[in-house]
PDB file of N, CA and C in Angstrom:
ATOM      1  N   MET A  12       0.817  -1.196   0.000  1.00  0.00           N
ATOM      2  CA  MET A  12       0.000   0.000   0.000  1.00  0.00           C
ATOM      3  C   MET A  12       0.864   1.265   0.000  1.00  0.00           C
ATOM      4  N   ARG A  13       2.006   1.183   0.613  1.00  0.00           N
ATOM      5  CA  ARG A  13       2.856   2.364   0.720  1.00  0.00           C
ATOM      6  C   ARG A  13       3.514   2.714  -0.622  1.00  0.00           C
ATOM      7  N   LYS A  14       3.940   1.691  -1.386  1.00  0.00           N
ATOM      8  CA  LYS A  14       4.593   1.962  -2.670  1.00  0.00           C
ATOM      9  C   LYS A  14       3.667   2.675  -3.660  1.00  0.00           C
ATOM     10  N   PRO A  15       2.431   2.200  -3.855  1.00  0.00           N
ATOM     11  CA  PRO A  15       1.564   2.927  -4.800  1.00  0.00           C
ATOM     12  C   PRO A  15       1.318   4.374  -4.382  1.00  0.00           C
ATOM     13  N   LEU A  16       1.200   4.615  -3.096  1.00  0.00           N
ATOM     14  CA  LEU A  16       0.981   5.979  -2.621  1.00  0.00           C
ATOM     15  C   LEU A  16       2.186   6.864  -2.924  1.00  0.00           C
ATOM     16  N   ILE A  17       3.378   6.336  -2.716  1.00  0.00           N
ATOM     17  CA  ILE A  17       4.599   7.092  -3.021  1.00  0.00           C
ATOM     18  C   ILE A  17       4.694   7.367  -4.520  1.00  0.00           C
ATOM     19  N   TYR A  18       4.357   6.373  -5.356  1.00  0.00           N
ATOM     20  CA  TYR A  18       4.390   6.570  -6.804  1.00  0.00           C
ATOM     21  C   TYR A  18       3.363   7.612  -7.246  1.00  0.00           C
ATOM     22  N   ILE A  19       2.190   7.595  -6.643  1.00  0.00           N
ATOM     23  CA  ILE A  19       1.153   8.565  -6.999  1.00  0.00           C
ATOM     24  C   ILE A  19       1.615   9.975  -6.658  1.00  0.00           C
ATOM     25  N   ILE A  20       2.179  10.151  -5.475  1.00  0.00           N
ATOM     26  CA  ILE A  20       2.664  11.472  -5.070  1.00  0.00           C
ATOM     27  C   ILE A  20       3.812  11.920  -5.969  1.00  0.00           C
ATOM     28  N   PHE A  21       4.714  10.997  -6.312  1.00  0.00           N
ATOM     29  CA  PHE A  21       5.831  11.325  -7.195  1.00  0.00           C
ATOM     30  C   PHE A  21       5.325  11.764  -8.569  1.00  0.00           C
ATOM     31  N   CYS A  22       4.365  11.040  -9.139  1.00  0.00           N
ATOM     32  CA  CYS A  22       3.801  11.414 -10.440  1.00  0.00           C
ATOM     33  C   CYS A  22       3.064  12.748 -10.355  1.00  0.00           C
ATOM     34  N   PHE A  23       2.398  12.975  -9.239  1.00  0.00           N
ATOM     35  CA  PHE A  23       1.703  14.242  -9.013  1.00  0.00           C
ATOM     36  C   PHE A  23       2.675  15.411  -9.113  1.00  0.00           C
ATOM     37  N   PHE A  24       3.822  15.298  -8.465  1.00  0.00           N
ATOM     38  CA  PHE A  24       4.799  16.380  -8.508  1.00  0.00           C
ATOM     39  C   PHE A  24       5.491  16.478  -9.863  1.00  0.00           C
ATOM     40  N   LEU A  25       5.675  15.365 -10.566  1.00  0.00           N
ATOM     41  CA  LEU A  25       6.250  15.431 -11.911  1.00  0.00           C
ATOM     42  C   LEU A  25       5.326  16.165 -12.870  1.00  0.00           C
ATOM     43  N   ILE A  26       4.033  15.943 -12.717  1.00  0.00           N
ATOM     44  CA  ILE A  26       3.071  16.622 -13.583  1.00  0.00           C
ATOM     45  C   ILE A  26       3.087  18.124 -13.323  1.00  0.00           C
ATOM     46  N   LEU A  27       3.203  18.509 -12.060  1.00  0.00           N
ATOM     47  CA  LEU A  27       3.159  19.923 -11.707  1.00  0.00           C
ATOM     48  C   LEU A  27       4.508  20.627 -11.814  1.00  0.00           C
ATOM     49  N   LEU A  28       5.592  19.888 -11.981  1.00  0.00           N
ATOM     50  CA  LEU A  28       6.925  20.474 -11.908  1.00  0.00           C
ATOM     51  C   LEU A  28       7.206  21.569 -12.944  1.00  0.00           C
ATOM     52  N   PRO A  29       6.956  21.384 -14.249  1.00  0.00           N
ATOM     53  CA  PRO A  29       7.318  22.444 -15.208  1.00  0.00           C
ATOM     54  C   PRO A  29       6.691  23.804 -14.908  1.00  0.00           C
ATOM     55  N   PRO A  30       5.367  23.906 -14.687  1.00  0.00           N
ATOM     56  CA  PRO A  30       4.835  25.238 -14.400  1.00  0.00           C
ATOM     57  C   PRO A  30       5.263  25.773 -13.043  1.00  0.00           C
ATOM     58  N   LEU A  31       5.625  24.898 -12.130  1.00  0.00           N
ATOM     59  CA  LEU A  31       5.983  25.353 -10.791  1.00  0.00           C
ATOM     60  C   LEU A  31       7.377  25.937 -10.742  1.00  0.00           C
ATOM     61  N   THR A  32       8.307  25.335 -11.452  1.00  0.00           N
ATOM     62  CA  THR A  32       9.680  25.807 -11.380  1.00  0.00           C
ATOM     63  C   THR A  32       9.837  27.172 -12.032  1.00  0.00           C
ATOM     64  N   VAL A  33       9.055  27.425 -13.057  1.00  0.00           N
ATOM     65  CA  VAL A  33       9.123  28.704 -13.739  1.00  0.00           C
ATOM     66  C   VAL A  33       8.389  29.771 -12.934  1.00  0.00           C
ATOM     67  N   GLY A  34       7.273  29.407 -12.325  1.00  0.00           N
ATOM     68  CA  GLY A  34       6.435  30.391 -11.644  1.00  0.00           C
ATOM     69  C   GLY A  34       5.610  31.130 -12.676  1.00  0.00           C
ATOM     70  N   MET A  35       4.578  31.788 -12.224  1.00  0.00           N
ATOM     71  CA  MET A  35       3.709  32.457 -13.174  1.00  0.00           C
ATOM     72  C   MET A  35       3.186  33.736 -12.553  1.00  0.00           C
ATOM     73  N   ASN A  36       3.045  34.748 -13.348  1.00  0.00           N
ATOM     74  CA  ASN A  36       2.466  36.000 -12.886  1.00  0.00           C
ATOM     75  C   ASN A  36       1.719  36.607 -14.060  1.00  0.00           C
ATOM     76  N   SER A  37       0.405  36.657 -13.977  1.00  0.00           N
ATOM     77  CA  SER A  37      -0.380  37.232 -15.058  1.00  0.00           C
ATOM     78  C   SER A  37      -1.475  38.104 -14.467  1.00  0.00           C
ATOM     79  N   THR A  38      -1.930  39.054 -15.257  1.00  0.00           N
ATOM     80  CA  THR A  38      -2.974  39.964 -14.798  1.00  0.00           C
ATOM     81  C   THR A  38      -4.265  39.639 -15.519  1.00  0.00           C
ATOM     82  N   GLU A  39      -5.320  39.348 -14.749  1.00  0.00           N
ATOM     83  CA  GLU A  39      -6.627  39.110 -15.347  1.00  0.00           C
ATOM     84  C   GLU A  39      -7.477  40.362 -15.335  1.00  0.00           C
ATOM     85  N   LYS A  40      -7.434  41.098 -14.223  1.00  0.00           N
ATOM     86  CA  LYS A  40      -8.262  42.281 -14.056  1.00  0.00           C
ATOM     87  C   LYS A  40      -7.381  43.436 -13.594  1.00  0.00           C
ATOM     88  N   PRO A  41      -7.878  44.653 -13.665  1.00  0.00           N
ATOM     89  CA  PRO A  41      -7.079  45.781 -13.180  1.00  0.00           C
ATOM     90  C   PRO A  41      -6.796  45.681 -11.688  1.00  0.00           C
ATOM     91  N   GLU A  42      -5.845  46.458 -11.247  1.00  0.00           N
ATOM     92  CA  GLU A  42      -5.432  46.427  -9.841  1.00  0.00           C
ATOM     93  C   GLU A  42      -6.530  46.864  -8.889  1.00  0.00           C
ATOM     94  N   GLY A  43      -7.584  47.470  -9.368  1.00  0.00           N
ATOM     95  CA  GLY A  43      -8.657  47.947  -8.500  1.00  0.00           C
ATOM     96  C   GLY A  43      -9.636  46.875  -8.075  1.00  0.00           C
ATOM     97  N   THR A  44      -9.318  45.602  -8.248  1.00  0.00           N
ATOM     98  CA  THR A  44     -10.213  44.517  -7.867  1.00  0.00           C
ATOM     99  C   THR A  44     -10.458  44.541  -6.365  1.00  0.00           C
ATOM    100  N   PRO A  45     -11.714  44.413  -5.926  1.00  0.00           N
ATOM    101  CA  PRO A  45     -11.990  44.428  -4.485  1.00  0.00           C
ATOM    102  C   PRO A  45     -11.279  43.297  -3.757  1.00  0.00           C
ATOM    103  N   TRP A  46     -10.949  43.525  -2.494  1.00  0.00           N
ATOM    104  CA  TRP A  46     -10.181  42.554  -1.724  1.00  0.00           C
ATOM    105  C   TRP A  46     -10.942  41.266  -1.497  1.00  0.00           C
ATOM    106  N   PHE A  47     -12.272  41.305  -1.453  1.00  0.00           N
ATOM    107  CA  PHE A  47     -13.021  40.088  -1.149  1.00  0.00           C
ATOM    108  C   PHE A  47     -13.077  39.124  -2.321  1.00  0.00           C
ATOM    109  N   ARG A  48     -12.549  39.497  -3.462  1.00  0.00           N
ATOM    110  CA  ARG A  48     -12.503  38.578  -4.592  1.00  0.00           C
ATOM    111  C   ARG A  48     -11.177  37.827  -4.660  1.00  0.00           C
ATOM    112  N   ASP A  49     -10.328  38.024  -3.712  1.00  0.00           N
ATOM    113  CA  ASP A  49      -9.045  37.319  -3.697  1.00  0.00           C
ATOM    114  C   ASP A  49      -9.258  35.889  -3.229  1.00  0.00           C
ATOM    115  N   TRP A  50      -8.431  34.990  -3.716  1.00  0.00           N
ATOM    116  CA  TRP A  50      -8.530  33.589  -3.344  1.00  0.00           C
ATOM    117  C   TRP A  50      -7.168  32.932  -3.455  1.00  0.00           C
ATOM    118  N   THR A  51      -7.038  31.779  -2.829  1.00  0.00           N
ATOM    119  CA  THR A  51      -5.804  30.998  -2.870  1.00  0.00           C
ATOM    120  C   THR A  51      -6.159  29.524  -2.958  1.00  0.00           C
ATOM    121  N   ILE A  52      -5.498  28.803  -3.857  1.00  0.00           N
ATOM    122  CA  ILE A  52      -5.662  27.351  -3.952  1.00  0.00           C
ATOM    123  C   ILE A  52      -4.330  26.717  -3.569  1.00  0.00           C
ATOM    124  N   LEU A  53      -4.375  25.779  -2.644  1.00  0.00           N
ATOM    125  CA  LEU A  53      -3.184  25.067  -2.185  1.00  0.00           C
ATOM    126  C   LEU A  53      -3.329  23.583  -2.476  1.00  0.00           C
ATOM    127  N   VAL A  54      -2.283  22.969  -3.036  1.00  0.00           N
ATOM    128  CA  VAL A  54      -2.258  21.529  -3.269  1.00  0.00           C
ATOM    129  C   VAL A  54      -0.872  21.035  -2.912  1.00  0.00           C
ATOM    130  N   GLY A  55      -0.794  20.051  -2.019  1.00  0.00           N
ATOM    131  CA  GLY A  55       0.513  19.501  -1.678  1.00  0.00           C
ATOM    132  C   GLY A  55       0.575  18.938  -0.279  1.00  0.00           C
ATOM    133  N   LEU A  56       1.794  18.850   0.228  1.00  0.00           N
ATOM    134  CA  LEU A  56       2.046  18.255   1.535  1.00  0.00           C
ATOM    135  C   LEU A  56       2.301  19.344   2.567  1.00  0.00           C
ATOM    136  N   VAL A  57       1.671  19.195   3.725  1.00  0.00           N
ATOM    137  CA  VAL A  57       1.805  20.173   4.804  1.00  0.00           C
ATOM    138  C   VAL A  57       1.989  19.437   6.127  1.00  0.00           C
ATOM    139  N   THR A  58       2.383  20.185   7.148  1.00  0.00           N
ATOM    140  CA  THR A  58       2.417  19.614   8.492  1.00  0.00           C
ATOM    141  C   THR A  58       1.016  19.727   9.093  1.00  0.00           C
ATOM    142  N   ARG A  59       0.838  19.163  10.256  1.00  0.00           N
ATOM    143  CA  ARG A  59      -0.466  19.211  10.913  1.00  0.00           C
ATOM    144  C   ARG A  59      -0.858  20.664  11.170  1.00  0.00           C
ATOM    145  N   HIS A  60      -2.085  20.996  10.803  1.00  0.00           N
ATOM    146  CA  HIS A  60      -2.554  22.372  10.986  1.00  0.00           C
ATOM    147  C   HIS A  60      -3.115  22.554  12.394  1.00  0.00           C
ATOM    148  N   ARG A  61      -3.136  23.806  12.818  1.00  0.00           N
ATOM    149  CA  ARG A  61      -3.748  24.123  14.105  1.00  0.00           C
ATOM    150  C   ARG A  61      -4.500  25.437  13.965  1.00  0.00           C
ATOM    151  N   HIS A  62      -5.554  25.568  14.745  1.00  0.00           N
ATOM    152  CA  HIS A  62      -6.376  26.775  14.716  1.00  0.00           C
ATOM    153  C   HIS A  62      -5.803  27.805  15.672  1.00  0.00           C
ATOM    154  N   VAL A  63      -5.653  29.027  15.195  1.00  0.00           N
ATOM    155  CA  VAL A  63      -5.137  30.122  16.015  1.00  0.00           C
ATOM    156  C   VAL A  63      -6.104  31.304  15.915  1.00  0.00           C
ATOM    157  N   HIS A  64      -6.126  32.120  16.948  1.00  0.00           N
ATOM    158  CA  HIS A  64      -6.952  33.328  16.967  1.00  0.00           C
ATOM    159  C   HIS A  64      -6.037  34.544  16.849  1.00  0.00           C
ATOM    160  N   ILE A  65      -6.277  35.347  15.804  1.00  0.00           N
ATOM    161  CA  ILE A  65      -5.491  36.555  15.572  1.00  0.00           C
ATOM    162  C   ILE A  65      -6.468  37.714  15.409  1.00  0.00           C
ATOM    163  N   ASN A  66      -6.351  38.716  16.258  1.00  0.00           N
ATOM    164  CA  ASN A  66      -7.216  39.904  16.208  1.00  0.00           C
ATOM    165  C   ASN A  66      -8.699  39.547  16.176  1.00  0.00           C
ATOM    166  N   GLY A  67      -9.097  38.565  16.950  1.00  0.00           N
ATOM    167  CA  GLY A  67     -10.501  38.186  17.042  1.00  0.00           C
ATOM    168  C   GLY A  67     -10.988  37.273  15.936  1.00  0.00           C
ATOM    169  N   GLY A  68     -10.169  36.966  14.961  1.00  0.00           N
ATOM    170  CA  GLY A  68     -10.558  36.073  13.876  1.00  0.00           C
ATOM    171  C   GLY A  68      -9.911  34.711  14.034  1.00  0.00           C
ATOM    172  N   GLU A  69     -10.554  33.683  13.472  1.00  0.00           N
ATOM    173  CA  GLU A  69     -10.002  32.336  13.564  1.00  0.00           C
ATOM    174  C   GLU A  69      -9.268  32.002  12.268  1.00  0.00           C
ATOM    175  N   TYR A  70      -8.042  31.531  12.411  1.00  0.00           N
ATOM    176  CA  TYR A  70      -7.194  31.212  11.270  1.00  0.00           C
ATOM    177  C   TYR A  70      -6.618  29.809  11.418  1.00  0.00           C
ATOM    178  N   VAL A  71      -6.142  29.275  10.294  1.00  0.00           N
ATOM    179  CA  VAL A  71      -5.459  27.987  10.276  1.00  0.00           C
ATOM    180  C   VAL A  71      -3.986  28.259  10.026  1.00  0.00           C
ATOM    181  N   GLU A  72      -3.122  27.645  10.827  1.00  0.00           N
ATOM    182  CA  GLU A  72      -1.679  27.833  10.691  1.00  0.00           C
ATOM    183  C   GLU A  72      -1.032  26.473  10.452  1.00  0.00           C
ATOM    184  N   PHE A  73      -0.145  26.400   9.470  1.00  0.00           N
ATOM    185  CA  PHE A  73       0.580  25.160   9.192  1.00  0.00           C
ATOM    186  C   PHE A  73       1.869  25.491   8.464  1.00  0.00           C
ATOM    187  N   ASN A  74       2.753  24.513   8.382  1.00  0.00           N
ATOM    188  CA  ASN A  74       4.000  24.659   7.631  1.00  0.00           C
ATOM    189  C   ASN A  74       3.878  23.899   6.320  1.00  0.00           C
ATOM    190  N   ALA A  75       4.346  24.494   5.239  1.00  0.00           N
ATOM    191  CA  ALA A  75       4.301  23.861   3.927  1.00  0.00           C
ATOM    192  C   ALA A  75       5.598  23.098   3.693  1.00  0.00           C
ATOM    193  N   ILE A  76       5.481  21.842   3.317  1.00  0.00           N
ATOM    194  CA  ILE A  76       6.666  21.046   2.999  1.00  0.00           C
ATOM    195  C   ILE A  76       6.890  21.091   1.486  1.00  0.00           C
ATOM    196  N   PHE A  77       5.983  20.513   0.719  1.00  0.00           N
ATOM    197  CA  PHE A  77       5.965  20.609  -0.742  1.00  0.00           C
ATOM    198  C   PHE A  77       4.565  21.063  -1.109  1.00  0.00           C
ATOM    199  N   LEU A  78       4.422  22.322  -1.459  1.00  0.00           N
ATOM    200  CA  LEU A  78       3.081  22.877  -1.641  1.00  0.00           C
ATOM    201  C   LEU A  78       3.046  23.797  -2.855  1.00  0.00           C
ATOM    202  N   HIS A  79       2.112  23.518  -3.761  1.00  0.00           N
ATOM    203  CA  HIS A  79       1.891  24.374  -4.921  1.00  0.00           C
ATOM    204  C   HIS A  79       0.780  25.350  -4.568  1.00  0.00           C
ATOM    205  N   TYR A  80       1.007  26.632  -4.800  1.00  0.00           N
ATOM    206  CA  TYR A  80      -0.041  27.612  -4.543  1.00  0.00           C
ATOM    207  C   TYR A  80      -0.372  28.354  -5.825  1.00  0.00           C
ATOM    208  N   ARG A  81      -1.610  28.757  -5.924  1.00  0.00           N
ATOM    209  CA  ARG A  81      -2.079  29.617  -7.013  1.00  0.00           C
ATOM    210  C   ARG A  81      -2.985  30.634  -6.343  1.00  0.00           C
ATOM    211  N   THR A  82      -2.643  31.886  -6.450  1.00  0.00           N
ATOM    212  CA  THR A  82      -3.365  32.905  -5.703  1.00  0.00           C
ATOM    213  C   THR A  82      -3.749  34.083  -6.581  1.00  0.00           C
ATOM    214  N   HIS A  83      -4.911  34.636  -6.312  1.00  0.00           N
ATOM    215  CA  HIS A  83      -5.370  35.861  -6.955  1.00  0.00           C
ATOM    216  C   HIS A  83      -5.244  36.941  -5.901  1.00  0.00           C
ATOM    217  N   TRP A  84      -4.303  37.844  -6.094  1.00  0.00           N
ATOM    218  CA  TRP A  84      -3.923  38.790  -5.052  1.00  0.00           C
ATOM    219  C   TRP A  84      -3.678  40.150  -5.677  1.00  0.00           C
ATOM    220  N   PHE A  85      -4.425  41.152  -5.296  1.00  0.00           N
ATOM    221  CA  PHE A  85      -4.335  42.508  -5.838  1.00  0.00           C
ATOM    222  C   PHE A  85      -4.462  42.525  -7.361  1.00  0.00           C
ATOM    223  N   GLY A  86      -5.386  41.733  -7.901  1.00  0.00           N
ATOM    224  CA  GLY A  86      -5.644  41.751  -9.330  1.00  0.00           C
ATOM    225  C   GLY A  86      -4.767  40.846 -10.161  1.00  0.00           C
ATOM    226  N   ASN A  87      -3.691  40.318  -9.611  1.00  0.00           N
ATOM    227  CA  ASN A  87      -2.795  39.432 -10.358  1.00  0.00           C
ATOM    228  C   ASN A  87      -3.018  37.986  -9.940  1.00  0.00           C
ATOM    229  N   ILE A  88      -2.749  37.081 -10.855  1.00  0.00           N
ATOM    230  CA  ILE A  88      -2.753  35.660 -10.513  1.00  0.00           C
ATOM    231  C   ILE A  88      -1.303  35.221 -10.452  1.00  0.00           C
ATOM    232  N   ARG A  89      -0.913  34.684  -9.311  1.00  0.00           N
ATOM    233  CA  ARG A  89       0.464  34.221  -9.127  1.00  0.00           C
ATOM    234  C   ARG A  89       0.447  32.731  -8.839  1.00  0.00           C
ATOM    235  N   SER A  90       1.490  32.070  -9.266  1.00  0.00           N
ATOM    236  CA  SER A  90       1.625  30.641  -9.033  1.00  0.00           C
ATOM    237  C   SER A  90       3.047  30.382  -8.565  1.00  0.00           C
ATOM    238  N   GLY A  91       3.197  29.433  -7.676  1.00  0.00           N
ATOM    239  CA  GLY A  91       4.534  29.137  -7.180  1.00  0.00           C
ATOM    240  C   GLY A  91       4.570  27.857  -6.382  1.00  0.00           C
ATOM    241  N   PHE A  92       5.692  27.649  -5.712  1.00  0.00           N
ATOM    242  CA  PHE A  92       5.932  26.386  -5.031  1.00  0.00           C
ATOM    243  C   PHE A  92       6.706  26.647  -3.753  1.00  0.00           C
ATOM    244  N   PHE A  93       6.166  26.184  -2.621  1.00  0.00           N
ATOM    245  CA  PHE A  93       6.895  26.206  -1.358  1.00  0.00           C
ATOM    246  C   PHE A  93       7.581  24.856  -1.212  1.00  0.00           C
ATOM    247  N   HIS A  94       8.899  24.840  -1.063  1.00  0.00           N
ATOM    248  CA  HIS A  94       9.614  23.566  -1.019  1.00  0.00           C
ATOM    249  C   HIS A  94      10.340  23.343   0.293  1.00  0.00           C
ATOM    250  N   HIS A  95      10.137  24.185   1.278  1.00  0.00           N
ATOM    251  CA  HIS A  95      10.682  23.930   2.607  1.00  0.00           C
ATOM    252  C   HIS A  95       9.694  24.480   3.629  1.00  0.00           C
ATOM    253  N   PHE A  96       9.977  24.382   4.879  1.00  0.00           N
ATOM    254  CA  PHE A  96       9.013  24.674   5.935  1.00  0.00           C
ATOM    255  C   PHE A  96       8.673  26.164   6.019  1.00  0.00           C
ATOM    256  N   ASP A  97       7.807  26.626   5.119  1.00  0.00           N
ATOM    257  CA  ASP A  97       7.303  27.996   5.175  1.00  0.00           C
ATOM    258  C   ASP A  97       6.026  28.009   5.999  1.00  0.00           C
ATOM    259  N   LYS A  98       5.915  28.933   6.941  1.00  0.00           N
ATOM    260  CA  LYS A  98       4.708  29.034   7.762  1.00  0.00           C
ATOM    261  C   LYS A  98       3.637  29.784   6.987  1.00  0.00           C
ATOM    262  N   ILE A  99       2.434  29.212   6.963  1.00  0.00           N
ATOM    263  CA  ILE A  99       1.312  29.802   6.247  1.00  0.00           C
ATOM    264  C   ILE A  99       0.154  29.977   7.220  1.00  0.00           C
ATOM    265  N   VAL A 100      -0.455  31.148   7.201  1.00  0.00           N
ATOM    266  CA  VAL A 100      -1.623  31.438   8.035  1.00  0.00           C
ATOM    267  C   VAL A 100      -2.730  31.925   7.106  1.00  0.00           C
ATOM    268  N   LEU A 101      -3.846  31.197   7.079  1.00  0.00           N
ATOM    269  CA  LEU A 101      -4.980  31.538   6.229  1.00  0.00           C
ATOM    270  C   LEU A 101      -6.268  31.410   7.035  1.00  0.00           C
ATOM    271  N   PRO A 102      -7.393  31.958   6.546  1.00  0.00           N
ATOM    272  CA  PRO A 102      -8.653  31.870   7.296  1.00  0.00           C
ATOM    273  C   PRO A 102      -9.077  30.427   7.536  1.00  0.00           C
ATOM    274  N   ALA A 103      -9.809  30.222   8.624  1.00  0.00           N
ATOM    275  CA  ALA A 103     -10.217  28.866   8.998  1.00  0.00           C
ATOM    276  C   ALA A 103     -11.295  28.318   8.074  1.00  0.00           C
ATOM    277  N   PHE A 104     -11.996  29.175   7.341  1.00  0.00           N
ATOM    278  CA  PHE A 104     -13.040  28.700   6.435  1.00  0.00           C
ATOM    279  C   PHE A 104     -12.439  28.468   5.053  1.00  0.00           C
ATOM    280  N   TYR A 105     -12.633  27.282   4.517  1.00  0.00           N
ATOM    281  CA  TYR A 105     -12.082  26.936   3.210  1.00  0.00           C
ATOM    282  C   TYR A 105     -12.963  25.892   2.553  1.00  0.00           C
ATOM    283  N   TYR A 106     -12.773  25.722   1.252  1.00  0.00           N
ATOM    284  CA  TYR A 106     -13.442  24.683   0.490  1.00  0.00           C
ATOM    285  C   TYR A 106     -12.403  23.631   0.159  1.00  0.00           C
ATOM    286  N   GLY A 107     -12.752  22.359   0.291  1.00  0.00           N
ATOM    287  CA  GLY A 107     -11.819  21.309  -0.067  1.00  0.00           C
ATOM    288  C   GLY A 107     -11.381  20.507   1.133  1.00  0.00           C
ATOM    289  N   PHE A 108     -10.136  20.030   1.096  1.00  0.00           N
ATOM    290  CA  PHE A 108      -9.620  19.134   2.125  1.00  0.00           C
ATOM    291  C   PHE A 108      -8.304  19.678   2.667  1.00  0.00           C
ATOM    292  N   LEU A 109      -8.250  19.842   3.966  1.00  0.00           N
ATOM    293  CA  LEU A 109      -7.017  20.225   4.643  1.00  0.00           C
ATOM    294  C   LEU A 109      -6.788  19.188   5.728  1.00  0.00           C
ATOM    295  N   GLY A 110      -6.040  18.141   5.379  1.00  0.00           N
ATOM    296  CA  GLY A 110      -5.797  17.056   6.322  1.00  0.00           C
ATOM    297  C   GLY A 110      -4.550  17.299   7.141  1.00  0.00           C
ATOM    298  N   ASN A 111      -4.145  16.256   7.873  1.00  0.00           N
ATOM    299  CA  ASN A 111      -2.959  16.382   8.711  1.00  0.00           C
ATOM    300  C   ASN A 111      -1.682  16.488   7.894  1.00  0.00           C
ATOM    301  N   HIS A 112      -1.673  15.912   6.698  1.00  0.00           N
ATOM    302  CA  HIS A 112      -0.446  15.917   5.903  1.00  0.00           C
ATOM    303  C   HIS A 112      -0.667  16.315   4.445  1.00  0.00           C
ATOM    304  N   ILE A 113      -1.912  16.476   4.019  1.00  0.00           N
ATOM    305  CA  ILE A 113      -2.203  16.790   2.618  1.00  0.00           C
ATOM    306  C   ILE A 113      -3.178  17.963   2.567  1.00  0.00           C
ATOM    307  N   ALA A 114      -2.941  18.875   1.647  1.00  0.00           N
ATOM    308  CA  ALA A 114      -3.854  20.006   1.457  1.00  0.00           C
ATOM    309  C   ALA A 114      -4.303  20.055   0.010  1.00  0.00           C
ATOM    310  N   ALA A 115      -5.590  20.199  -0.193  1.00  0.00           N
ATOM    311  CA  ALA A 115      -6.176  20.462  -1.499  1.00  0.00           C
ATOM    312  C   ALA A 115      -7.374  21.353  -1.223  1.00  0.00           C
ATOM    313  N   ALA A 116      -7.140  22.633  -1.019  1.00  0.00           N
ATOM    314  CA  ALA A 116      -8.191  23.517  -0.529  1.00  0.00           C
ATOM    315  C   ALA A 116      -8.132  24.878  -1.204  1.00  0.00           C
ATOM    316  N   LYS A 117      -9.297  25.539  -1.220  1.00  0.00           N
ATOM    317  CA  LYS A 117      -9.397  26.904  -1.735  1.00  0.00           C
ATOM    318  C   LYS A 117      -9.817  27.805  -0.579  1.00  0.00           C
ATOM    319  N   PHE A 118      -9.055  28.873  -0.366  1.00  0.00           N
ATOM    320  CA  PHE A 118      -9.330  29.839   0.686  1.00  0.00           C
ATOM    321  C   PHE A 118      -9.814  31.136   0.055  1.00  0.00           C
ATOM    322  N   ASN A 119     -10.706  31.839   0.733  1.00  0.00           N
ATOM    323  CA  ASN A 119     -11.224  33.116   0.232  1.00  0.00           C
ATOM    324  C   ASN A 119     -10.364  34.271   0.706  1.00  0.00           C
ATOM    325  N   MET A 120      -9.076  34.141   0.537  1.00  0.00           N
ATOM    326  CA  MET A 120      -8.143  35.211   0.892  1.00  0.00           C
ATOM    327  C   MET A 120      -6.905  35.051   0.031  1.00  0.00           C
ATOM    328  N   GLY A 121      -6.364  36.140  -0.433  1.00  0.00           N
ATOM    329  CA  GLY A 121      -5.153  36.068  -1.235  1.00  0.00           C
ATOM    330  C   GLY A 121      -3.935  35.778  -0.381  1.00  0.00           C
ATOM    331  N   LEU A 122      -3.078  34.899  -0.843  1.00  0.00           N
ATOM    332  CA  LEU A 122      -1.828  34.581  -0.162  1.00  0.00           C
ATOM    333  C   LEU A 122      -0.763  35.532  -0.691  1.00  0.00           C
ATOM    334  N   ALA A 123      -0.100  36.224   0.199  1.00  0.00           N
ATOM    335  CA  ALA A 123       0.918  37.186  -0.201  1.00  0.00           C
ATOM    336  C   ALA A 123       2.272  36.490  -0.268  1.00  0.00           C
ATOM    337  N   PRO A 124       2.695  36.039  -1.448  1.00  0.00           N
ATOM    338  CA  PRO A 124       3.981  35.342  -1.552  1.00  0.00           C
ATOM    339  C   PRO A 124       5.149  36.314  -1.464  1.00  0.00           C
ATOM    340  N   TYR A 125       6.111  36.011  -0.646  1.00  0.00           N
ATOM    341  CA  TYR A 125       7.280  36.862  -0.473  1.00  0.00           C
ATOM    342  C   TYR A 125       8.489  36.223  -1.093  1.00  0.00           C
TER     343      TYR A 125
END
């Protein structure tokens, strides 16, 4: 059971590797896009998430091990890859699956990649 899972994950990253290594930055709409239309999609491997309270709001905090992100932030669509333990904090409400070790979720907030 472990070998097929490792092969599936390996093929998953091979499929995503070309667009991830280059990165992407494109503009769909003007910079005046309202903030509530921002979103982030995460797919990959993460550490166990935990719920934290920041300024009265509930957020999810986790470290990204191998994580592909695609975010709509300030009118631009950005794509990239976290390949080491980057700390990520996003809203607790999301669509999709955020498990203990795997993330495939869409958040209604733009991720600010640095």
